[in-house]
GROMACS .gro file of N, CA and C in nm:
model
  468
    1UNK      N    1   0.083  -0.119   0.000
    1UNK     CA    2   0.000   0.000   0.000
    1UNK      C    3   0.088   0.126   0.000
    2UNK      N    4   0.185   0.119   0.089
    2UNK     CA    5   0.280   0.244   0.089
    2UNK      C    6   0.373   0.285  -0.021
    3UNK      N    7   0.415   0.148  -0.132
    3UNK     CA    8   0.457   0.168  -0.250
    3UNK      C    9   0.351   0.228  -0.335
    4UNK      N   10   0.194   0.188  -0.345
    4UNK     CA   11   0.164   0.221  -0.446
    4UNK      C   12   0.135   0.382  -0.401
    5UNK      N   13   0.127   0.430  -0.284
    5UNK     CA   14   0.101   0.572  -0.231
    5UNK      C   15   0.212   0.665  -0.333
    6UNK      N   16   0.379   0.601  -0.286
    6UNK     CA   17   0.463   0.618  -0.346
    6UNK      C   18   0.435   0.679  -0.450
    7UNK      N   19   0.422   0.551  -0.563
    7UNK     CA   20   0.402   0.584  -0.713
    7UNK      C   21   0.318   0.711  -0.755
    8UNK      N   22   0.199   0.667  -0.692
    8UNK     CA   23   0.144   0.790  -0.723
    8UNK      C   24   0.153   0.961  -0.684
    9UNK      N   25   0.224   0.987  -0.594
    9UNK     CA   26   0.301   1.082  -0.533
    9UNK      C   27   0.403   1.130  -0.644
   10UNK      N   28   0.499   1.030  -0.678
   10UNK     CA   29   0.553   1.035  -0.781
   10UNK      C   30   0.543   1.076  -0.919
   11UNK      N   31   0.420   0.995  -0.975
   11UNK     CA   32   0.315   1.073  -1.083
   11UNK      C   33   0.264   1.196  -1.111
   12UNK      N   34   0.212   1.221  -0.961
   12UNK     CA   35   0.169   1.350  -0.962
   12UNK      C   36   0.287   1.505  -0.952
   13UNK      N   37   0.387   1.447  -0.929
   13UNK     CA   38   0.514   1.531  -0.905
   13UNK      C   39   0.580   1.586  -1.050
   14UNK      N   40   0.566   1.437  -1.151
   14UNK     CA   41   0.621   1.448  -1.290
   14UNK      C   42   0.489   1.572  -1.371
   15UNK      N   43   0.373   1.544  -1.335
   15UNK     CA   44   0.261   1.577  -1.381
   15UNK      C   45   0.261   1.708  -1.369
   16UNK      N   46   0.215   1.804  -1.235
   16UNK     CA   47   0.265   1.916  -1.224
   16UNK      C   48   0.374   1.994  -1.155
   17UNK      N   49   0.463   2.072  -1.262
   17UNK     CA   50   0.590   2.090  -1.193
   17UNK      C   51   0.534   2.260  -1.101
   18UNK      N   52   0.439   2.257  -1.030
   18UNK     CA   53   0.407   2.361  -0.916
   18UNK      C   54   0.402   2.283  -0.774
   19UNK      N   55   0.335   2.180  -0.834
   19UNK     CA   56   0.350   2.061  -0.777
   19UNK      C   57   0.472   2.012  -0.678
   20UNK      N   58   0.555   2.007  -0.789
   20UNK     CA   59   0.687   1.919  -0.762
   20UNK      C   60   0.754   2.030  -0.704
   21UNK      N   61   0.779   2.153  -0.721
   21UNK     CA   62   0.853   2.275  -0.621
   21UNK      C   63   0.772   2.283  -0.503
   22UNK      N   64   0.680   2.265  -0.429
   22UNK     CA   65   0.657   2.270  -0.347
   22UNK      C   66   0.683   2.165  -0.220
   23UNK      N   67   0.687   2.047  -0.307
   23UNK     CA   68   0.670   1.892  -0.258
   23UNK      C   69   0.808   1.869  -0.232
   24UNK      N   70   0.954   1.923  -0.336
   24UNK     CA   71   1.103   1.920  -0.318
   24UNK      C   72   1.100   2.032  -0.196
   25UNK      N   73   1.053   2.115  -0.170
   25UNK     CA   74   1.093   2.197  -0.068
   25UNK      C   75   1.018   2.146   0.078
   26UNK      N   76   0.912   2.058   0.094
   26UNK     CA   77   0.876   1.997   0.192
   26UNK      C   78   1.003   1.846   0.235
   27UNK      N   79   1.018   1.839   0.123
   27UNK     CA   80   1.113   1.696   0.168
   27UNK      C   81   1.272   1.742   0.175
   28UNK      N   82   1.289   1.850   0.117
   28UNK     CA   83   1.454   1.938   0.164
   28UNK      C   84   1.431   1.966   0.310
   29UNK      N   85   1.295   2.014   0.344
   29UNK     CA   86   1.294   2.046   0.479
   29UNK      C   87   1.299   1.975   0.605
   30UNK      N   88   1.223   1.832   0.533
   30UNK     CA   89   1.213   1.745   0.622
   30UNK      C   90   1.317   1.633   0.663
   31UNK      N   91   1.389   1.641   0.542
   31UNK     CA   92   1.522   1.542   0.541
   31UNK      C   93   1.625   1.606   0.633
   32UNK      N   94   1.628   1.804   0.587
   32UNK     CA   95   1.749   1.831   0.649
   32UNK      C   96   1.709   1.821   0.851
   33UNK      N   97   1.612   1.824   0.867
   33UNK     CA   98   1.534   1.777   1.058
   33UNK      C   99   1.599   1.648   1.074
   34UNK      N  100   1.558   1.534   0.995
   34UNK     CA  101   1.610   1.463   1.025
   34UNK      C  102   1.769   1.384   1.009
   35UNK      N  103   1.790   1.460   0.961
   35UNK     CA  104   1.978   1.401   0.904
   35UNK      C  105   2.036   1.502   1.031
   36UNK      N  106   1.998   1.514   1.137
   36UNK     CA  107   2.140   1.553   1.263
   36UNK      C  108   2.208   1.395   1.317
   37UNK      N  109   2.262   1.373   1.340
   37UNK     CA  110   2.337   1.291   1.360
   37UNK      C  111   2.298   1.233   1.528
   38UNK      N  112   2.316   1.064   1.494
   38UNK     CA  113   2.275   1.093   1.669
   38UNK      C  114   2.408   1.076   1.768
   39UNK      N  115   2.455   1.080   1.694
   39UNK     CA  116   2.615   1.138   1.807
   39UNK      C  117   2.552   1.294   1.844
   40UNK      N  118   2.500   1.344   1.766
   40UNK     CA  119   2.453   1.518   1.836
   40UNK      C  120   2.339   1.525   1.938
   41UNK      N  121   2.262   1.399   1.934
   41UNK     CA  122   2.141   1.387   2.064
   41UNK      C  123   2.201   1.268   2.151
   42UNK      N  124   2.320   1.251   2.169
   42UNK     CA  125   2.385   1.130   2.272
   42UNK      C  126   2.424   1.257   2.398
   43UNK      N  127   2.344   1.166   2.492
   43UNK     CA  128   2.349   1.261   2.619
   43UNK      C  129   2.421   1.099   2.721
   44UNK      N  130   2.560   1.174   2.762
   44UNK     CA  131   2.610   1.069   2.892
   44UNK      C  132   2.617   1.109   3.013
   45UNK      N  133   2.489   1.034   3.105
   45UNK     CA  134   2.510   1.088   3.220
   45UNK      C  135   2.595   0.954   3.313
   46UNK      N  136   2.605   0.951   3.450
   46UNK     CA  137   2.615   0.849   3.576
   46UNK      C  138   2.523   0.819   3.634
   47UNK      N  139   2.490   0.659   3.617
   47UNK     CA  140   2.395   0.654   3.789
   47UNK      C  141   2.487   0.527   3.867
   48UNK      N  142   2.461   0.583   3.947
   48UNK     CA  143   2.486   0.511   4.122
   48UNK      C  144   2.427   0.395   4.120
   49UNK      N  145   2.408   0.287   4.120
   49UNK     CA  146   2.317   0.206   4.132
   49UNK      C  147   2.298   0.148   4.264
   50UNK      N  148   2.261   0.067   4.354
   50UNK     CA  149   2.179   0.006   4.472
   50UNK      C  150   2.331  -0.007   4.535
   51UNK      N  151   2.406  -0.076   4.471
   51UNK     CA  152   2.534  -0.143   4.519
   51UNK      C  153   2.623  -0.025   4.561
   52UNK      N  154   2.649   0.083   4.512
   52UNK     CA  155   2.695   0.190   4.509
   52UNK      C  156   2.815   0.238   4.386
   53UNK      N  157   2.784   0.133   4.256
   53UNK     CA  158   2.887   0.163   4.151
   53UNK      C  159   2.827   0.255   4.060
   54UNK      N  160   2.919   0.334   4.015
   54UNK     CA  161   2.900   0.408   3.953
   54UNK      C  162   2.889   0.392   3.797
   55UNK      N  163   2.805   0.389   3.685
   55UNK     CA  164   2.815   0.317   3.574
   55UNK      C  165   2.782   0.461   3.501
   56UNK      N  166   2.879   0.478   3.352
   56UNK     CA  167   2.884   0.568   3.260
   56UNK      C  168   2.717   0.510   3.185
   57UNK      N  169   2.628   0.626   3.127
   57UNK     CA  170   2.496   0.529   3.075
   57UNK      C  171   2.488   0.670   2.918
   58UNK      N  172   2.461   0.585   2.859
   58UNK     CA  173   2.460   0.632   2.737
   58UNK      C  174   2.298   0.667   2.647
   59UNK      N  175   2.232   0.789   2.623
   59UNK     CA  176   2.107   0.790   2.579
   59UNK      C  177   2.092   0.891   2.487
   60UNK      N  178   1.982   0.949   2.433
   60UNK     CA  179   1.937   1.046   2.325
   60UNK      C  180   1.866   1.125   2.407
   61UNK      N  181   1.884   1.296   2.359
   61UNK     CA  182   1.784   1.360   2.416
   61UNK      C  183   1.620   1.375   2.352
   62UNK      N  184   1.554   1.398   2.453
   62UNK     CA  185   1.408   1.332   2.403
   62UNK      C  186   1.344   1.229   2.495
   63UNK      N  187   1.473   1.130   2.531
   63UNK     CA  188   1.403   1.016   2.586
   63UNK      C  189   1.432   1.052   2.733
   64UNK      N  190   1.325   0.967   2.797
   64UNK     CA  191   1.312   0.992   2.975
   64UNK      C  192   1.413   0.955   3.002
   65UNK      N  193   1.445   0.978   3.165
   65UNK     CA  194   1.590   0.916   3.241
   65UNK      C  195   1.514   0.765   3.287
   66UNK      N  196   1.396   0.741   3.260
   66UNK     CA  197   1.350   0.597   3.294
   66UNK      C  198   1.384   0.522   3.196
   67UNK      N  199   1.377   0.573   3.072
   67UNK     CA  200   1.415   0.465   2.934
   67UNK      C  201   1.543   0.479   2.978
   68UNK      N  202   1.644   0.561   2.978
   68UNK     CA  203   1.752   0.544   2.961
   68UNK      C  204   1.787   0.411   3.086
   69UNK      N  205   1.767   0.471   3.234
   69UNK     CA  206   1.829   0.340   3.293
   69UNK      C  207   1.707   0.221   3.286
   70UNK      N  208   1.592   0.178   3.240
   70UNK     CA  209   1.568   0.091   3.225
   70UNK      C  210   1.658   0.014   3.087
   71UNK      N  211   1.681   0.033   2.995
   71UNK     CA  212   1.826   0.010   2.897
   71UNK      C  213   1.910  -0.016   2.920
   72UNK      N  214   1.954   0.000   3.057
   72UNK     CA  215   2.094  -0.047   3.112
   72UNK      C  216   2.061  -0.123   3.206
   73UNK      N  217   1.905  -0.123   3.211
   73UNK     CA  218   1.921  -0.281   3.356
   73UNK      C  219   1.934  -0.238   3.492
   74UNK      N  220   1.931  -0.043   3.533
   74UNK     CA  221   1.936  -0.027   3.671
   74UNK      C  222   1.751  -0.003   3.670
   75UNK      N  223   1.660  -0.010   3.615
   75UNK     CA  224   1.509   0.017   3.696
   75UNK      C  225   1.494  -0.074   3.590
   76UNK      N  226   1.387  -0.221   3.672
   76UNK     CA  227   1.288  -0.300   3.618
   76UNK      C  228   1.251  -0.267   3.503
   77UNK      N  229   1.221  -0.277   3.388
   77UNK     CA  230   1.100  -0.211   3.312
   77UNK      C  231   0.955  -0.279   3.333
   78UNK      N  232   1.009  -0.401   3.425
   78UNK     CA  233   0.808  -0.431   3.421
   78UNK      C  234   0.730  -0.342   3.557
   79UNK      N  235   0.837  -0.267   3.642
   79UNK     CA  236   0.782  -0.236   3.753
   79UNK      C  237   0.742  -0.105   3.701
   80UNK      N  238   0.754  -0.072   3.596
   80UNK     CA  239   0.701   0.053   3.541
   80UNK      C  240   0.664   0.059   3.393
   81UNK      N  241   0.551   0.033   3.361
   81UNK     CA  242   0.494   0.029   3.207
   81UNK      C  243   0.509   0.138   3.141
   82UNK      N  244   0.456   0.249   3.192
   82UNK     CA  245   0.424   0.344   3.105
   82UNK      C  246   0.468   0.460   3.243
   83UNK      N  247   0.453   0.589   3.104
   83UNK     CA  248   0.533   0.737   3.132
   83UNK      C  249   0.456   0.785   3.095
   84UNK      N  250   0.371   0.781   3.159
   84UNK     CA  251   0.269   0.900   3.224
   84UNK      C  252   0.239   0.842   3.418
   85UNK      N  253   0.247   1.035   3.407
   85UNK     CA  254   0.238   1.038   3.560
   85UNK      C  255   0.084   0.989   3.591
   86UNK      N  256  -0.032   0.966   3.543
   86UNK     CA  257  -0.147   0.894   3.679
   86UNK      C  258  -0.123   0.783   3.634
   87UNK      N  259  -0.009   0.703   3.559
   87UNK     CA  260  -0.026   0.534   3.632
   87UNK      C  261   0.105   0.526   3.694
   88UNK      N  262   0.163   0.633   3.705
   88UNK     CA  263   0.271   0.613   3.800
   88UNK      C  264   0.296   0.610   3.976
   89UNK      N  265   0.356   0.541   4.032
   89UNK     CA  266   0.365   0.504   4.182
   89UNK      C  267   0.485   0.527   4.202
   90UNK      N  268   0.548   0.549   4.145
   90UNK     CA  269   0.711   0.637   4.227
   90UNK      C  270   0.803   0.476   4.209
   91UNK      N  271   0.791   0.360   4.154
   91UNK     CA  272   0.919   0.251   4.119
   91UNK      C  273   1.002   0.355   4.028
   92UNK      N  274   0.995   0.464   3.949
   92UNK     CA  275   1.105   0.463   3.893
   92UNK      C  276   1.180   0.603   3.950
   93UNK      N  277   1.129   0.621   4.101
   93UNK     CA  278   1.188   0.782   4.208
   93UNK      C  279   1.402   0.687   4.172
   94UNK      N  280   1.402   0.879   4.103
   94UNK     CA  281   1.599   0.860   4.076
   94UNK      C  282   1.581   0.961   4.196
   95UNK      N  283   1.694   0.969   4.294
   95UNK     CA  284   1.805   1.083   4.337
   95UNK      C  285   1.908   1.138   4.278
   96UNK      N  286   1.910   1.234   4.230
   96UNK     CA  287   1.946   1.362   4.134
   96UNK      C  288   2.052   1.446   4.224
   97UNK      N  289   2.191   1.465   4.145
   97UNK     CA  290   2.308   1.565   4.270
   97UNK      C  291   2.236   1.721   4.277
   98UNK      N  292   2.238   1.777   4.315
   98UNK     CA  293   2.233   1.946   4.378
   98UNK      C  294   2.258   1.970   4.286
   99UNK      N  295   2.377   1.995   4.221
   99UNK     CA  296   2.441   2.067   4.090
   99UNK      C  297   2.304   2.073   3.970
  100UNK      N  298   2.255   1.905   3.916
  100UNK     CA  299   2.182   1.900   3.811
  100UNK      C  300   2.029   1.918   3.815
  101UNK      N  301   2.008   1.914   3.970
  101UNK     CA  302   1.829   1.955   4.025
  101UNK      C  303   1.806   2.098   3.971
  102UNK      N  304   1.925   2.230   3.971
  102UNK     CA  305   1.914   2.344   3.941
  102UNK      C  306   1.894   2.355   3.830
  103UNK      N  307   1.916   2.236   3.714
  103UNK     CA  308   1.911   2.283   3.557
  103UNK      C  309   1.787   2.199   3.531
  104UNK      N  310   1.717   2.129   3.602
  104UNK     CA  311   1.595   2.067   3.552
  104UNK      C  312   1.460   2.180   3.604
  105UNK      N  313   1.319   2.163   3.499
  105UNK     CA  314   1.282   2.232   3.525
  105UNK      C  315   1.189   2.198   3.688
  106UNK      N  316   1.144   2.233   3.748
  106UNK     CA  317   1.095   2.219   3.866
  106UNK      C  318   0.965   2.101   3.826
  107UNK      N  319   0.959   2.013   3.991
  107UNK     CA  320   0.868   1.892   3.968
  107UNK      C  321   0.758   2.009   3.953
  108UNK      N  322   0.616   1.907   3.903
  108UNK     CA  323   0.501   1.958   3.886
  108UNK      C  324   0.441   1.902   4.025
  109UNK      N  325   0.335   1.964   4.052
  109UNK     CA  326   0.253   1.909   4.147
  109UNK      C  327   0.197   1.780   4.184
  110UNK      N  328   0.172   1.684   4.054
  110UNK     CA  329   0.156   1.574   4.047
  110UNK      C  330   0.267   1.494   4.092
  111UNK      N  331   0.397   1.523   4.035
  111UNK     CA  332   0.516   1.460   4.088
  111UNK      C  333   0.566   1.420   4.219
  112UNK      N  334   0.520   1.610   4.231
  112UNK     CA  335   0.564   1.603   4.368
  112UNK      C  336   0.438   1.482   4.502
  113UNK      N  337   0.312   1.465   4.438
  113UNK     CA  338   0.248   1.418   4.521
  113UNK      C  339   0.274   1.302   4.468
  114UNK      N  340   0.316   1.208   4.388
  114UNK     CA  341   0.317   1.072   4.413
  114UNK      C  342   0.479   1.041   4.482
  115UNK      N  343   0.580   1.124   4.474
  115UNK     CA  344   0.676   1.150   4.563
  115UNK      C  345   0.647   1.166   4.712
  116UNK      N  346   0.554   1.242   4.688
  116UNK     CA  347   0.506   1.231   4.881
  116UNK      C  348   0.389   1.092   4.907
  117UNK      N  349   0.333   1.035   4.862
  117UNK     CA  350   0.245   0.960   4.842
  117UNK      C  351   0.370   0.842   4.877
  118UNK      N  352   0.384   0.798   4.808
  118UNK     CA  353   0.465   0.666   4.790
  118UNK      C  354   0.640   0.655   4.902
  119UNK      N  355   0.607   0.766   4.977
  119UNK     CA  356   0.705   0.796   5.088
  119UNK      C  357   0.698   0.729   5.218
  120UNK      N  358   0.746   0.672   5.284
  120UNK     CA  359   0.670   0.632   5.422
  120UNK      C  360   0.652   0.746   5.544
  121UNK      N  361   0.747   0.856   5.519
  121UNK     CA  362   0.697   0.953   5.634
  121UNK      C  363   0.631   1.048   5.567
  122UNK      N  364   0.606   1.049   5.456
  122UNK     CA  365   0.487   1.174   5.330
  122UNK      C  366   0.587   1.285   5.315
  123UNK      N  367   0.740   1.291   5.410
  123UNK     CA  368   0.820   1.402   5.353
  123UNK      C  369   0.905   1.354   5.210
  124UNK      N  370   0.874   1.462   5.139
  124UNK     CA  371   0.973   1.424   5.027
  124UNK      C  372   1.101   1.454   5.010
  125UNK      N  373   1.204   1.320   4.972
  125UNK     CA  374   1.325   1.397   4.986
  125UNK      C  375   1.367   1.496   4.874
  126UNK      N  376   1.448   1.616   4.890
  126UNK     CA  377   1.476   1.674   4.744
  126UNK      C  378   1.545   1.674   4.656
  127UNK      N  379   1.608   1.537   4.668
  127UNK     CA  380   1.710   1.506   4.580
  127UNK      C  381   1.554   1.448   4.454
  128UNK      N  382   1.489   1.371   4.504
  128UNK     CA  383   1.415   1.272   4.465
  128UNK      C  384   1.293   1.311   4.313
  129UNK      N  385   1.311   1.281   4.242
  129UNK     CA  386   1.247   1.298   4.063
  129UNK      C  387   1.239   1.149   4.046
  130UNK      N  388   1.135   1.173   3.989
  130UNK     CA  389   1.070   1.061   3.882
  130UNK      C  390   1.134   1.053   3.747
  131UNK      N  391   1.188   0.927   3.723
  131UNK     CA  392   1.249   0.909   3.616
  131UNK      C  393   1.189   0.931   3.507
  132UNK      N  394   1.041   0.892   3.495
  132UNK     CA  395   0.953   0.894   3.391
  132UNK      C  396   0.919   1.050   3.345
  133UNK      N  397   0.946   1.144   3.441
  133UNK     CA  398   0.920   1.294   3.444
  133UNK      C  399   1.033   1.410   3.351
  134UNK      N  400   1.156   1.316   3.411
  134UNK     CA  401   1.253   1.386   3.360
  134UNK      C  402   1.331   1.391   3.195
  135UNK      N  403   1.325   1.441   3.113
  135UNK     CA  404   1.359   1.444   2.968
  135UNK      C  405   1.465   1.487   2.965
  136UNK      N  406   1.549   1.395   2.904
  136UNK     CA  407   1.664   1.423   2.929
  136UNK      C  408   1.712   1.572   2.744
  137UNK      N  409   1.807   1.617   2.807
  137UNK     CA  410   1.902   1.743   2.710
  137UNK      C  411   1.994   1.726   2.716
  138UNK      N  412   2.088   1.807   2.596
  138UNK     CA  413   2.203   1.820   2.607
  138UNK      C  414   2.290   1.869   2.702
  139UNK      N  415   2.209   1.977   2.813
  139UNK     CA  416   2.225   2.056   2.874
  139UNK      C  417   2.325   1.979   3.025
  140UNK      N  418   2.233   1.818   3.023
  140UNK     CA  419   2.215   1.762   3.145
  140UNK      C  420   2.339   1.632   3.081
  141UNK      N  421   2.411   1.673   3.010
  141UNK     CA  422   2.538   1.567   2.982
  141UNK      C  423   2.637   1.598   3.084
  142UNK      N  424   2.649   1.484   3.162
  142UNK     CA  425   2.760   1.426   3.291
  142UNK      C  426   2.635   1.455   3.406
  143UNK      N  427   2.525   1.445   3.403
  143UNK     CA  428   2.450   1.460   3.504
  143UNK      C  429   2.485   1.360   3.617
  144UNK      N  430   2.481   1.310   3.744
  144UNK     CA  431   2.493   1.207   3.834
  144UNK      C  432   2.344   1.166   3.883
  145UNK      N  433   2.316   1.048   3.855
  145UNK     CA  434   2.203   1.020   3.956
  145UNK      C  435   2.191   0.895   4.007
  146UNK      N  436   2.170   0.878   4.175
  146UNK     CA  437   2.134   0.773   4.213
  146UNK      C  438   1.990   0.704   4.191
  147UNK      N  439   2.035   0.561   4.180
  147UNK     CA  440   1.951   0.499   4.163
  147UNK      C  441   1.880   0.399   4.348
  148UNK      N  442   1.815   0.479   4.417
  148UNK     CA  443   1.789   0.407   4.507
  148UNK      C  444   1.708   0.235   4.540
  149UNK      N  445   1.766   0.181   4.643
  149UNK     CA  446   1.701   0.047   4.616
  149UNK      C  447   1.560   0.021   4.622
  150UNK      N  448   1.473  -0.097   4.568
  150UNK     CA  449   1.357  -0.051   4.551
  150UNK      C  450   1.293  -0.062   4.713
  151UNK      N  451   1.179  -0.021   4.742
  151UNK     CA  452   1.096   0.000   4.827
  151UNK      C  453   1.057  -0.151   4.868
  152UNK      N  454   1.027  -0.256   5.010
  152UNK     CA  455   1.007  -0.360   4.996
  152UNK      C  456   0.887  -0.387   4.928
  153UNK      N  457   0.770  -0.280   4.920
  153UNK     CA  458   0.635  -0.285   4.854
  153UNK      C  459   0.637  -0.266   4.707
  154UNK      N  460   0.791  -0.230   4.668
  154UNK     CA  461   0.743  -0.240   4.526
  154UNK      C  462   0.836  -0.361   4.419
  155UNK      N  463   0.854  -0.428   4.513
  155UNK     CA  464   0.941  -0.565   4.536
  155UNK      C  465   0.812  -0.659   4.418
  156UNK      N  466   0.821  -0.746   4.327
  156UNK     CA  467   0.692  -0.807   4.294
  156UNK      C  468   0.728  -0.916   4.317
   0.00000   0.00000   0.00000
């Protein structure tokens, strides 16, 4: 089906050339978006993991700090399906250094309440972000974050 879309796209391009200048300048535009290189969206931060080693982790900006360390095997991916905050319960809470909390933008309210929610004394600590929340940038290359051990309740 997508070949014969093709063809005819094609047809219609040879057919009218007002056509075809408009259609070359949509696909100059759209090729040159996508041809950056992804060495230019490779963001390397550290996490800490449970044990206390420190592991170099390698990702794209765009993607959450939950994809990234679920990819490397420090957060479950079954203890967390999905990235959105109302089916989230805090399995994928990172601890974040001082330095890189200042360049992220501030939790939202929701965050902050399943952070206090899923706490045992309801104080939240402030190192503490949701992996699923945080999008990672270029900005946030060599970031540090611990990965704390899981909660015994969110143990499956």
């Amino acid at each position: 089906m997508a070949i014969s879309s093709l063809q005819k796209l094609a047809s219609q391009i040879t057919k009218n050339p007002s056509f075809a200048l408009s259609s070359r300048a949509i696909i100059t535009r759209s090729s040159a978006s996508t041809s950056a290189k992804v060495s230019d969206r490779l963001v390397k931060l550290f996490a800490v993991d449970p044990d206390g080693i420190k592991r170099q982790i390698a990702a794209l900006s765009g993607q959450t700090l939950l994809k990234a360390l679920t990819n490397q095997g420090l957060i479950d991916p079954d203890s967390h399906r999905l990235e959105e905050i109302d089916a989230c319960s805090a399995e994928c809470e990172v601890h974040i250094a001082q330095e890189w909390l200042e360049k992220l933008p501030p939790p939202t309210y929701d965050e902050q309440y399943v952070l206090r929610r899923n706490s045992r004394s309801r104080v939240m600590n402030k190192h503490a972000r949701l992996g699923c929340q945080v999008v990672l940038t270029q900005e946030l290359q060599g970031m540090v974050v611990a990965v704390p051990e899981p909660k015994a309740w969110d143990i499956p």
